Short mmCIF file of C-alpha atoms and ligand atoms in Angstrom, two decimals:
data_model
loop_
_atom_site.label_atom_id
_atom_site.label_comp_id
_atom_site.label_asym_id
_atom_site.label_seq_id
_atom_site.Cartn_x
_atom_site.Cartn_y
_atom_site.Cartn_z
CA UNK A 1 34.96 24.49 -45.57
CA UNK A 2 35.16 22.38 -48.72
CA UNK A 3 31.97 22.57 -50.76
CA UNK A 4 30.01 19.81 -52.44
CA UNK A 5 27.36 20.32 -55.12
CA UNK A 6 25.08 17.45 -56.10
CA UNK A 7 22.15 17.66 -58.53
CA UNK A 8 19.28 15.54 -59.82
CA UNK A 9 17.76 15.99 -63.26
CA UNK A 10 14.89 18.44 -63.23
CA UNK A 11 11.73 16.45 -63.84
CA UNK A 12 9.24 17.10 -66.62
CA UNK A 13 5.87 18.27 -65.39
CA UNK A 14 3.83 16.40 -68.00
CA UNK A 15 3.49 13.47 -65.60
CA UNK A 16 3.30 12.82 -61.88
CA UNK A 17 6.35 11.63 -59.94
CA UNK A 18 7.12 7.91 -60.26
CA UNK A 19 9.71 5.42 -59.06
CA UNK A 20 12.39 6.66 -61.50
CA UNK A 21 12.22 10.23 -60.18
CA UNK A 22 12.19 9.01 -56.61
CA UNK A 23 15.28 6.86 -57.23
CA UNK A 24 17.63 9.59 -58.46
CA UNK A 25 16.44 12.01 -55.82
CA UNK A 26 17.01 9.51 -53.00
CA UNK A 27 20.48 8.72 -54.34
CA UNK A 28 21.33 12.43 -54.42
CA UNK A 29 19.96 12.85 -50.92
CA UNK A 30 22.12 10.02 -49.58
CA UNK A 31 25.20 11.65 -51.09
CA UNK A 32 24.24 15.06 -49.74
CA UNK A 33 23.70 13.71 -46.23
CA UNK A 34 26.91 11.70 -46.30
CA UNK A 35 28.92 14.73 -47.41
CA UNK A 36 27.33 16.93 -44.73
CA UNK A 37 28.28 14.33 -42.13
CA UNK A 38 31.79 14.44 -43.60
CA UNK A 39 31.92 18.13 -42.80
CA UNK A 40 31.42 19.55 -46.27
CA UNK A 41 29.38 22.60 -47.18
CA UNK A 42 26.74 20.89 -49.32
CA UNK A 43 24.38 22.30 -51.90
CA UNK A 44 21.81 19.78 -53.08
CA UNK A 45 19.60 20.85 -55.97
CA UNK A 46 16.51 19.33 -57.52
CA UNK A 47 13.59 20.86 -59.39
CA UNK A 48 11.31 20.69 -62.40
CA UNK A 49 11.58 21.14 -66.15
CA UNK A 50 8.45 22.99 -67.18
CA UNK A 51 9.00 24.15 -70.75
CA UNK A 52 8.93 22.52 -74.16
CA UNK A 53 6.60 20.97 -76.65
CA UNK A 54 5.89 17.87 -74.58
CA UNK A 55 4.60 19.86 -71.61
CA UNK A 56 2.68 22.24 -73.88
CA UNK A 57 0.97 19.25 -75.56
CA UNK A 58 0.18 17.59 -72.24
CA UNK A 59 -1.45 20.82 -71.05
CA UNK A 60 -3.42 21.18 -74.29
CA UNK A 61 -4.69 17.62 -73.92
CA UNK A 62 -6.08 18.59 -70.52
CA UNK A 63 -7.46 21.86 -71.81
CA UNK A 64 -5.34 23.97 -69.48
CA UNK A 65 -2.41 26.37 -69.79
CA UNK A 66 1.08 24.87 -69.44
CA UNK A 67 1.74 26.93 -66.33
CA UNK A 68 -1.41 25.56 -64.70
CA UNK A 69 -0.27 22.01 -65.39
CA UNK A 70 3.18 22.88 -64.07
CA UNK A 71 1.72 24.38 -60.88
CA UNK A 72 -0.29 21.20 -60.24
CA UNK A 73 2.61 18.82 -60.78
CA UNK A 74 5.12 20.97 -58.89
CA UNK A 75 2.85 20.71 -55.90
CA UNK A 76 3.12 16.89 -56.11
CA UNK A 77 6.90 17.03 -56.09
CA UNK A 78 7.09 19.57 -53.33
CA UNK A 79 4.87 17.57 -51.05
CA UNK A 80 6.55 14.27 -51.91
CA UNK A 81 10.15 15.19 -51.13
CA UNK A 82 9.72 15.81 -47.40
CA UNK A 83 7.84 12.52 -47.10
CA UNK A 84 10.84 10.75 -48.57
CA UNK A 85 13.13 12.72 -46.22
CA UNK A 86 14.76 14.55 -49.11
CA UNK A 87 16.99 17.31 -47.74
CA UNK A 88 17.39 19.45 -50.87
CA UNK A 89 18.78 22.94 -50.34
CA UNK A 90 16.88 24.44 -53.26
CA UNK A 91 14.14 23.59 -55.74
CA UNK A 92 14.40 25.19 -59.15
CA UNK A 93 11.47 25.80 -61.48
CA UNK A 94 12.37 26.64 -65.07
CA UNK A 95 9.38 29.00 -65.29
CA UNK A 96 10.92 31.21 -62.59
CA UNK A 97 12.40 34.59 -63.42
CA UNK A 98 15.76 33.69 -61.88
CA UNK A 99 16.04 30.72 -64.19
CA UNK A 100 14.92 32.56 -67.34
CA UNK A 101 17.56 35.20 -66.65
CA UNK A 102 20.17 32.45 -66.40
CA UNK A 103 19.11 30.86 -69.68
CA UNK A 104 19.12 34.14 -71.58
CA UNK A 105 22.52 35.02 -70.16
CA UNK A 106 23.83 31.61 -71.24
CA UNK A 107 22.45 32.25 -74.74
CA UNK A 108 24.19 35.63 -74.88
CA UNK A 109 27.45 34.10 -73.80
CA UNK A 110 27.26 31.45 -76.51
CA UNK A 111 26.32 34.10 -79.04
CA UNK A 112 29.15 36.44 -78.00
CA UNK A 113 31.57 33.56 -78.29
CA UNK A 114 30.48 33.10 -81.91
CA UNK A 115 28.98 29.68 -81.18
CA UNK A 116 25.47 30.41 -82.46
CA UNK A 117 24.29 30.96 -86.05
CA UNK A 118 20.90 31.07 -87.78
CA UNK A 119 19.91 28.50 -90.42
CA UNK A 120 17.01 26.24 -91.35
CA UNK A 121 16.26 22.91 -89.68
CA UNK A 122 14.69 20.22 -91.77
CA UNK A 123 14.75 16.82 -90.11
CA UNK A 124 13.08 14.81 -87.36
CA UNK A 125 12.12 15.47 -83.75
CA UNK A 126 11.01 13.21 -80.90
CA UNK A 127 8.63 15.11 -78.62
CA UNK A 128 8.67 12.63 -75.69
CA UNK A 129 12.50 12.81 -75.58
CA UNK A 130 12.64 16.44 -76.77
CA UNK A 131 15.44 15.29 -79.09
CA UNK A 132 16.46 15.94 -82.68
CA UNK A 133 17.23 13.07 -85.03
CA UNK A 134 18.56 13.11 -88.57
CA UNK A 135 16.97 10.92 -91.18
CA UNK A 136 20.28 9.09 -91.57
CA UNK A 137 20.47 8.37 -87.82
CA UNK A 138 16.94 7.00 -87.85
CA UNK A 139 17.55 4.85 -90.90
CA UNK A 140 20.86 3.57 -89.54
CA UNK A 141 19.11 2.60 -86.31
CA UNK A 142 16.41 0.74 -88.28
CA UNK A 143 13.70 3.12 -87.11
CA UNK A 144 11.40 2.93 -90.09
CA UNK A 145 8.03 1.54 -89.13
CA UNK A 146 6.79 0.42 -92.53
CA UNK A 147 9.74 1.00 -94.75
CA UNK A 148 8.28 4.37 -95.57
CA UNK A 149 10.18 7.34 -94.23
CA UNK A 150 6.96 9.10 -93.19
CA UNK A 151 6.58 6.68 -90.31
CA UNK A 152 9.83 6.89 -88.40
CA UNK A 153 10.18 6.21 -84.70
CA UNK A 154 12.64 7.30 -82.04
CA UNK A 155 15.64 4.99 -81.49
CA UNK A 156 15.49 5.73 -77.75
CA UNK A 157 11.84 5.71 -76.72
CA UNK A 158 10.47 3.97 -79.85
CA UNK A 159 7.62 6.44 -80.17
CA UNK A 160 6.73 8.26 -83.39
CA UNK A 161 8.98 11.15 -84.39
CA UNK A 162 7.74 14.13 -86.36
CA UNK A 163 9.28 15.93 -89.28
CA UNK A 164 10.06 19.58 -88.60
CA UNK A 165 10.96 22.25 -91.10
CA UNK A 166 11.60 25.64 -89.60
CA UNK A 167 14.04 28.45 -89.23
CA UNK A 168 16.32 27.73 -86.31
CA UNK A 169 19.40 28.89 -84.48
CA UNK A 170 22.22 26.38 -84.26
CA UNK A 171 24.94 25.77 -81.72
CA UNK A 172 28.38 24.94 -83.16
CA UNK A 173 28.58 21.63 -81.34
CA UNK A 174 30.88 20.16 -84.00
CA UNK A 175 33.57 22.67 -83.07
CA UNK A 176 33.90 21.05 -79.64
CA UNK A 177 34.37 17.47 -80.75
CA UNK A 178 38.15 17.34 -80.23
CA UNK A 179 38.10 19.17 -76.92
CA UNK A 180 35.37 16.86 -75.64
CA UNK A 181 37.31 13.76 -76.59
CA UNK A 182 40.40 15.17 -74.96
CA UNK A 183 38.53 16.07 -71.78
CA UNK A 184 36.89 12.68 -71.46
CA UNK A 185 40.20 10.91 -72.03
CA UNK A 186 42.11 13.11 -69.61
CA UNK A 187 39.47 12.78 -66.87
CA UNK A 188 38.64 9.13 -66.35
CA UNK A 189 36.16 10.00 -63.59
CA UNK A 190 34.22 12.53 -65.64
CA UNK A 191 31.59 10.08 -66.87
CA UNK A 192 30.56 7.07 -64.81
CA UNK A 193 30.10 4.16 -64.85
CA UNK A 194 32.93 3.25 -67.25
CA UNK A 195 30.58 1.61 -69.75
CA UNK A 196 28.77 4.94 -70.16
CA UNK A 197 32.03 6.76 -70.59
CA UNK A 198 32.95 4.47 -73.47
CA UNK A 199 29.52 4.94 -74.98
CA UNK A 200 29.90 8.73 -74.94
CA UNK A 201 33.43 8.59 -76.22
CA UNK A 202 32.48 6.53 -79.26
CA UNK A 203 29.47 8.76 -79.90
CA UNK A 204 31.64 11.88 -79.87
CA UNK A 205 34.43 10.27 -81.87
CA UNK A 206 31.99 9.19 -84.55
CA UNK A 207 31.43 12.88 -85.33
CA UNK A 208 29.25 15.66 -83.90
CA UNK A 209 26.81 17.75 -85.91
CA UNK A 210 25.75 21.23 -84.98
CA UNK A 211 22.68 21.30 -82.79
CA UNK A 212 19.42 23.09 -83.51
CA UNK A 213 18.73 25.17 -80.39
CA UNK A 214 15.55 27.10 -81.10
CA UNK A 215 12.00 26.43 -82.26
CA UNK A 216 9.37 28.70 -83.79
CA UNK A 217 6.31 26.46 -84.01
CA UNK A 218 5.25 26.63 -80.37
CA UNK A 219 5.71 29.20 -77.67
CA UNK A 220 6.09 27.53 -74.23
CA UNK A 221 9.68 28.32 -73.35
CA UNK A 222 12.27 31.04 -72.87
CA UNK A 223 12.38 33.49 -75.81
CA UNK A 224 15.64 33.95 -77.69
CA UNK A 225 17.00 37.34 -76.59
CA UNK A 226 16.53 39.77 -79.45
CA UNK A 227 14.45 37.40 -81.62
CA UNK A 228 11.36 36.61 -79.64
CA UNK A 229 9.56 34.48 -82.17
CA UNK A 230 12.13 31.80 -81.36
CA UNK A 231 11.88 29.76 -78.18
CA UNK A 232 15.14 28.35 -76.78
CA UNK A 233 15.45 24.55 -77.17
CA UNK A 234 14.18 22.98 -73.96
CA UNK A 235 17.44 21.09 -73.26
CA UNK A 236 19.53 24.27 -73.45
CA UNK A 237 16.98 25.81 -71.10
CA UNK A 238 16.89 22.81 -68.74
CA UNK A 239 20.63 22.15 -68.48
CA UNK A 240 21.24 25.74 -67.48
CA UNK A 241 19.26 25.12 -64.27
CA UNK A 242 22.42 23.79 -62.66
CA UNK A 243 23.86 27.31 -62.88
CA UNK A 244 20.77 29.51 -62.65
CA UNK A 245 19.93 27.97 -59.27
CA UNK A 246 23.32 29.16 -58.00
CA UNK A 247 22.60 32.74 -58.97
CA UNK A 248 24.15 32.79 -62.45
CA UNK A 249 24.39 35.27 -64.24
CA UNK A 250 24.46 37.67 -61.29
CA UNK A 251 27.12 35.43 -59.84
CA UNK A 252 29.68 35.13 -62.63
CA UNK A 253 31.54 32.40 -60.79
CA UNK A 254 28.88 30.99 -58.52
CA UNK A 255 29.84 29.47 -55.22
CA UNK A 256 29.48 25.65 -55.46
CA UNK A 257 30.17 25.59 -59.22
CA UNK A 258 31.47 23.33 -60.75
CA UNK A 259 29.13 20.58 -59.60
CA UNK A 260 30.79 17.63 -57.90
CA UNK A 261 28.30 15.26 -59.43
CA UNK A 262 25.25 15.42 -61.70
CA UNK A 263 23.19 12.28 -61.07
CA UNK A 264 21.10 11.34 -64.10
CA UNK A 265 19.40 8.35 -65.72
CA UNK A 266 21.13 6.60 -68.60
CA UNK A 267 18.55 7.90 -71.11
CA UNK A 268 19.70 11.49 -70.72
CA UNK A 269 23.42 10.85 -70.87
CA UNK A 270 24.05 12.47 -74.27
CA UNK A 271 22.49 15.74 -73.15
CA UNK A 272 24.59 15.87 -69.99
CA UNK A 273 27.86 14.41 -71.18
CA UNK A 274 28.01 15.96 -74.66
CA UNK A 275 25.77 19.02 -75.06
CA UNK A 276 26.22 20.42 -71.56
CA UNK A 277 30.03 20.25 -71.43
CA UNK A 278 30.23 21.69 -74.96
CA UNK A 279 27.95 24.58 -73.94
CA UNK A 280 30.11 25.25 -70.91
CA UNK A 281 33.28 25.15 -73.00
CA UNK A 282 31.75 27.63 -75.43
CA UNK A 283 30.64 29.86 -72.55
CA UNK A 284 34.09 29.58 -71.00
CA UNK A 285 32.79 28.13 -67.75
CA UNK A 286 34.25 25.19 -65.79
CA UNK A 287 32.83 21.71 -66.48
CA UNK A 288 31.13 19.58 -63.82
CA UNK A 289 33.52 17.16 -62.15
CA UNK A 290 31.41 14.11 -62.73
CA UNK A 291 28.29 12.84 -64.44
CA UNK A 292 26.91 9.58 -63.14
CA UNK A 293 24.26 7.79 -65.23
CA UNK A 294 22.26 5.21 -63.31
CA UNK A 295 20.22 2.38 -64.79
CA UNK A 296 16.49 1.92 -65.20
CA UNK A 297 13.99 0.10 -63.03
CA UNK A 298 11.45 -2.36 -64.29
CA UNK A 299 8.55 -3.34 -62.04
CA UNK A 300 7.96 -7.02 -61.40
CA UNK A 301 9.91 -7.74 -64.59
CA UNK A 302 8.05 -5.26 -66.80
CA UNK A 303 8.91 -1.88 -68.21
CA UNK A 304 7.01 0.84 -66.37
CA UNK A 305 4.61 2.68 -68.60
CA UNK A 306 1.59 4.90 -68.40
CA UNK A 307 -0.29 2.75 -70.89
CA UNK A 308 0.28 -0.42 -68.84
CA UNK A 309 -0.67 1.53 -65.74
CA UNK A 310 2.15 -0.14 -63.79
CA UNK A 311 4.17 2.99 -63.01
CA UNK A 312 4.97 2.82 -59.31
CA UNK A 313 3.81 5.98 -57.60
CA UNK A 314 5.83 7.06 -54.58
CA UNK A 315 2.73 8.24 -52.72
CA UNK A 316 1.21 4.76 -52.97
CA UNK A 317 4.44 3.06 -51.94
CA UNK A 318 4.62 5.30 -48.91
CA UNK A 319 1.19 4.12 -47.79
CA UNK A 320 2.65 0.63 -47.46
CA UNK A 321 6.29 1.16 -46.57
CA UNK A 322 8.27 3.50 -44.44
CA UNK A 323 10.36 5.95 -46.50
CA UNK A 324 13.55 4.54 -44.96
CA UNK A 325 12.76 1.02 -46.12
CA UNK A 326 12.20 2.22 -49.68
CA UNK A 327 15.39 4.27 -49.59
CA UNK A 328 17.36 1.29 -48.32
CA UNK A 329 15.90 -1.15 -50.81
CA UNK A 330 16.42 1.06 -53.86
CA UNK A 331 20.07 1.68 -53.11
CA UNK A 332 20.88 -1.82 -51.85
CA UNK A 333 19.11 -3.97 -54.40
CA UNK A 334 20.87 -2.82 -57.56
CA UNK A 335 24.42 -1.63 -58.20
CA UNK A 336 24.07 2.05 -59.10
CA UNK A 337 24.57 2.26 -62.84
CA UNK A 338 22.88 -1.05 -63.64
CA UNK A 339 19.28 -1.75 -64.52
CA UNK A 340 17.20 -3.44 -61.86
CA UNK A 341 13.84 -4.88 -61.06
CA UNK A 342 11.56 -3.66 -58.31
CA UNK A 343 9.62 -6.55 -56.82
CA UNK A 344 7.75 -6.69 -53.55
CA UNK A 345 9.13 -10.15 -52.83
CA UNK A 346 12.70 -8.88 -53.17
CA UNK A 347 11.93 -5.89 -50.97
CA UNK A 348 10.52 -8.12 -48.24
CA UNK A 349 13.43 -10.55 -48.45
CA UNK A 350 16.05 -7.84 -48.14
CA UNK A 351 14.17 -6.19 -45.34
CA UNK A 352 13.79 -9.37 -43.34
CA UNK A 353 17.30 -10.64 -43.83
CA UNK A 354 19.36 -7.46 -43.65
CA UNK A 355 17.29 -5.07 -41.57
CA UNK A 356 15.14 -7.25 -39.31
CA UNK A 357 17.54 -10.17 -38.80
CA UNK A 358 20.86 -8.35 -38.88
CA UNK A 359 20.75 -4.69 -37.76
CA UNK A 360 17.44 -4.89 -35.90
CA UNK A 361 18.47 -8.06 -34.10
CA UNK A 362 21.89 -6.73 -33.08
CA UNK A 363 20.32 -3.59 -31.65
CA UNK A 364 17.58 -5.44 -29.88
CA UNK A 365 19.65 -8.19 -28.34
CA UNK A 366 22.45 -5.84 -27.27
CA UNK A 367 20.24 -3.26 -25.58
CA UNK A 368 18.05 -6.02 -24.06
CA UNK A 369 21.06 -7.69 -22.47
CA UNK A 370 22.37 -4.35 -21.26
CA UNK A 371 18.99 -3.69 -19.67
CA UNK A 372 18.64 -7.15 -18.22
CA UNK A 373 22.14 -7.59 -16.83
CA UNK A 374 23.17 -4.01 -16.14
CA UNK A 375 19.95 -1.98 -15.82
CA UNK A 376 20.80 -0.30 -19.15
CA UNK A 377 24.03 1.25 -17.83
CA UNK A 378 27.40 0.89 -19.56
CA UNK A 379 30.28 -0.29 -17.41
CA UNK A 380 34.00 0.23 -17.80
CA UNK A 381 36.09 -1.61 -20.34
CA UNK A 382 38.47 -4.06 -18.75
CA UNK A 383 41.47 -5.42 -20.59
CA UNK A 384 40.69 -5.85 -24.29
CA UNK A 385 41.00 -9.22 -25.93
CA UNK A 386 41.95 -10.06 -29.49
CA UNK A 387 38.30 -10.28 -30.58
CA UNK A 388 37.60 -6.81 -29.17
CA UNK A 389 40.52 -5.30 -31.02
CA UNK A 390 39.41 -7.05 -34.22
CA UNK A 391 35.96 -5.51 -33.84
CA UNK A 392 37.36 -2.00 -33.43
CA UNK A 393 39.72 -2.45 -36.38
CA UNK A 394 36.78 -3.60 -38.48
CA UNK A 395 34.73 -0.51 -37.58
CA UNK A 396 37.58 1.77 -38.55
CA UNK A 397 38.07 -0.09 -41.83
CA UNK A 398 34.33 0.14 -42.48
CA UNK A 399 34.37 3.92 -41.99
CA UNK A 400 37.18 4.34 -44.51
CA UNK A 401 35.70 1.92 -47.01
CA UNK A 402 32.21 3.44 -46.83
CA UNK A 403 33.68 6.90 -47.47
CA UNK A 404 35.51 5.53 -50.47
CA UNK A 405 32.35 3.84 -51.83
CA UNK A 406 30.38 7.05 -51.42
CA UNK A 407 33.01 9.01 -53.32
CA UNK A 408 32.39 6.58 -56.19
CA UNK A 409 28.58 6.52 -55.77
CA UNK A 410 28.84 2.78 -55.03
CA UNK A 411 25.85 2.82 -52.70
CA UNK A 412 25.20 -0.92 -52.75
CA UNK A 413 28.84 -1.62 -51.79
CA UNK A 414 28.69 0.92 -48.97
CA UNK A 415 25.62 -0.86 -47.59
CA UNK A 416 27.21 -4.23 -48.12
CA UNK A 417 30.22 -3.11 -46.09
CA UNK A 418 28.07 -1.78 -43.26
CA UNK A 419 26.09 -5.03 -43.26
CA UNK A 420 29.32 -7.02 -43.01
CA UNK A 421 30.14 -5.00 -39.89
CA UNK A 422 26.73 -5.80 -38.43
CA UNK A 423 27.23 -9.50 -39.10
CA UNK A 424 30.59 -9.26 -37.35
CA UNK A 425 28.76 -7.71 -34.39
CA UNK A 426 26.29 -10.60 -34.31
CA UNK A 427 29.14 -13.15 -34.45
CA UNK A 428 30.82 -11.31 -31.59
CA UNK A 429 27.66 -11.80 -29.52
CA UNK A 430 27.65 -15.53 -30.25
CA UNK A 431 31.38 -15.90 -29.60
CA UNK A 432 31.28 -14.01 -26.32
CA UNK A 433 27.93 -15.31 -25.08
CA UNK A 434 27.12 -12.48 -22.64
CA UNK A 435 24.37 -14.66 -21.10
CA UNK A 436 27.05 -17.16 -20.04
CA UNK A 437 29.26 -14.35 -18.68
CA UNK A 438 26.31 -13.11 -16.63
CA UNK A 439 25.67 -16.58 -15.30
CA UNK A 440 29.34 -16.99 -14.36
CA UNK A 441 29.27 -13.61 -12.66
CA UNK A 442 32.16 -12.45 -14.90
CA UNK A 443 31.19 -8.80 -14.59
CA UNK A 444 34.42 -7.33 -15.93
CA UNK A 445 34.18 -9.27 -19.20
CA UNK A 446 30.42 -8.78 -19.44
CA UNK A 447 30.83 -4.99 -19.19
CA UNK A 448 33.55 -5.04 -21.79
CA UNK A 449 31.50 -7.07 -24.26
CA UNK A 450 28.35 -4.99 -23.78
CA UNK A 451 30.32 -1.77 -24.18
CA UNK A 452 31.79 -2.97 -27.46
CA UNK A 453 28.37 -3.93 -28.76
CA UNK A 454 26.81 -0.57 -27.99
CA UNK A 455 29.73 1.33 -29.52
CA UNK A 456 29.45 -0.77 -32.70
CA UNK A 457 25.76 -0.02 -32.90
CA UNK A 458 26.34 3.69 -32.47
CA UNK A 459 28.98 3.79 -35.19
CA UNK A 460 26.94 1.64 -37.55
CA UNK A 461 23.93 3.93 -37.07
CA UNK A 462 26.09 6.95 -37.84
CA UNK A 463 27.11 5.44 -41.20
CA UNK A 464 23.52 4.52 -41.96
CA UNK A 465 22.03 7.97 -41.26
CA UNK A 466 22.28 9.07 -44.92
CA UNK A 467 20.38 5.99 -46.09
CA UNK A 468 17.74 5.80 -43.35
CA UNK A 469 17.66 9.13 -41.53
CA UNK A 470 14.37 8.39 -39.73
CA UNK A 471 15.18 4.89 -38.49
CA UNK A 472 18.72 5.84 -37.54
CA UNK A 473 17.62 8.77 -35.42
CA UNK A 474 15.34 6.32 -33.61
CA UNK A 475 18.23 3.92 -33.21
CA UNK A 476 20.52 6.65 -31.91
CA UNK A 477 17.86 7.90 -29.49
CA UNK A 478 17.70 4.41 -27.99
CA UNK A 479 21.47 4.28 -27.67
CA UNK A 480 21.99 7.85 -26.48
CA UNK A 481 18.81 7.99 -24.41
CA UNK A 482 17.71 11.37 -25.73
CA UNK A 483 15.82 12.73 -28.72
CA UNK A 484 18.24 13.33 -31.60
CA UNK A 485 18.17 14.99 -35.02
CA UNK A 486 19.82 13.39 -38.05
CA UNK A 487 21.72 16.56 -38.81
CA UNK A 488 23.29 17.09 -35.39
CA UNK A 489 26.03 14.53 -36.04
CA UNK A 490 29.32 14.60 -37.89
CA UNK A 491 31.84 11.90 -38.65
CA UNK A 492 34.64 13.93 -37.13
CA UNK A 493 32.89 14.70 -33.83
CA UNK A 494 30.99 11.45 -33.44
CA UNK A 495 32.86 8.85 -35.47
CA UNK A 496 35.62 8.01 -33.01
CA UNK A 497 35.69 4.76 -31.04
CA UNK A 498 34.98 4.92 -27.34
CA UNK A 499 33.04 8.17 -27.06
CA UNK A 500 30.36 6.63 -24.86
CA UNK A 501 31.35 6.89 -21.23
CA UNK A 502 31.10 4.38 -18.42
CA UNK A 503 27.90 5.11 -16.54
CA UNK A 504 26.04 6.10 -19.72
CA UNK A 505 22.44 4.96 -19.69
CA UNK A 506 20.82 3.41 -22.78
CA UNK A 507 17.09 2.98 -23.33
CA UNK A 508 15.15 -0.22 -23.26
CA UNK A 509 15.11 -1.30 -26.92
CA UNK A 510 12.04 -0.92 -29.04
CA UNK A 511 11.93 -3.01 -32.21
CA UNK A 512 13.22 -0.88 -35.07
CA UNK A 513 12.66 -3.31 -37.92
CA UNK A 514 9.89 -5.75 -36.96
CA UNK A 515 9.74 -8.72 -39.33
CA UNK A 516 7.45 -8.43 -42.35
CA UNK A 517 5.27 -11.43 -43.15
N1 LIG B 1 13.55 16.95 -67.93
C1 LIG B 1 14.50 15.98 -68.30
C2 LIG B 1 15.78 16.16 -67.52
C3 LIG B 1 16.43 17.49 -67.62
S1 LIG B 1 17.85 17.62 -66.65
C4 LIG B 1 18.56 19.05 -67.09
C5 LIG B 1 13.93 14.60 -68.05
N2 LIG B 1 12.93 14.49 -67.20
S2 LIG B 1 12.11 13.15 -66.87
O1 LIG B 1 11.14 13.54 -65.90
O2 LIG B 1 11.63 12.56 -68.06
O3 LIG B 1 13.11 12.12 -66.32
C6 LIG B 1 13.88 12.35 -65.23
C7 LIG B 1 14.70 11.16 -64.82
O4 LIG B 1 13.91 10.04 -64.49
C8 LIG B 1 15.71 10.70 -65.86
O5 LIG B 1 16.99 10.70 -65.26
C9 LIG B 1 15.29 9.29 -66.15
O6 LIG B 1 16.39 8.47 -66.38
C10 LIG B 1 14.60 8.89 -64.87
N3 LIG B 1 13.73 7.75 -65.06
C11 LIG B 1 12.56 7.69 -65.76
N4 LIG B 1 12.12 6.41 -65.72
C12 LIG B 1 12.98 5.63 -65.01
C13 LIG B 1 13.00 4.30 -64.59
N5 LIG B 1 12.08 3.43 -64.97
N6 LIG B 1 14.02 3.90 -63.78
C14 LIG B 1 14.98 4.78 -63.35
N7 LIG B 1 14.99 6.04 -63.72
C15 LIG B 1 14.05 6.47 -64.63
O7 LIG B 1 14.44 13.65 -68.62
#
């Protein structure tokens, strides 16, 4: 069986989960579920990033040990994911022994390859981003607060950076510049979307400097093997999670590696698309097939921030909205890769027009008519007309096009395509007017039309399972008249046209997406 490995970033434990974390994890879940339905052996990984100066400082501010803070926040993530129907296969913590072993083995591999040397680091550091900056980079980016170089800020997060001066190990990143450029050019799908690929390419082409990869002025991290006063740079530590979770180093060539796709936010592109591939090249390990950087959400037009107190918390959203509705909205509203705005008005509009009026209505009217005119029982299909054949052709085209969209992580287009199918179904109802057929006593045509409607609904629900696993199992239980599980289906066994048999009984419909006022 072909394997498929999808990852989310591992989330820092200095803060509670918010909309941004929920977004990437839902996107990864939708891919994982779609690939399982496609018959692939999927490994879906998420987890938490517990080490580093930022987490240590957050713990100090609360007067607790970093591991205590980590334990508290991990609990939040682990209870949230099932509520959002996240079907991850593993959850990696960077404080775990299995992960530390992976990080130290990665260090040794880089060292043995001659890619690490000791020197002295004297430049700037952004704790919130856990990123190094040179004075020149900061000045070039206009990041001087008062014209005085003691008050620099980070070009990415705009917060104050600090000057560090300490002994440090370095990774020979500069040695990989040419190979990285070559790899990115030879593999057009390696970094997506295309705008991000160009961004990385020009960053790499403008010249790479060696990277400081250890710190000595705090202790919360994985010690450098053989030189324990150094702690391994948190990004080297964190990136290695994608391998340590698979059993590296015990598994030299872990099953599932290389990853099919690392989903990340645009702010952490450089770490994933430059440092990580260079590390893997140095360690002589295969590179991930694809890195997809999505955009950022604002909330009601404003940047989310702790100080503004407007960070959307998944737990609070779930008190108001079903997980499926949130999943649908997040992936439908904004093309993956672009920035977007979360607004409650937009959520309600999309819900009412696409879920209540389109899918919900098609399900409800079709099963109601089947109940009313046929006691809920499907009849046999008489001779098919042009409009019936067009409907079937459209379903088959939808299945192919959705698969293609999902291979490109074009979630909004996949949903758009499914919605077009649903609208076709609703037009088919209008055009064939089953109520008129019933009145005329045209039973043969009535049975044919109702059969086509129920088959469409079944095949639409199958495509929507990854996006709305809860609602779609309800929808399929109404159609199949039995309790179902989201993971019992597959596209190959269940995706064909005409699998429902004459005589099959459907349930009386229950509103799946009641209108929101
Ligand atoms: N720990 C690192 C990742 C290490 S991966 C080897 C990290 N963690 S984080 O918790 O700060 O952020 C995790 C993800 O949340 C990032 O991909 C980031 O882009 C995403 N988001 C944070 N705020 C966001 C929005 N407002 N909107 C969308 N995603 C956002 O970075």
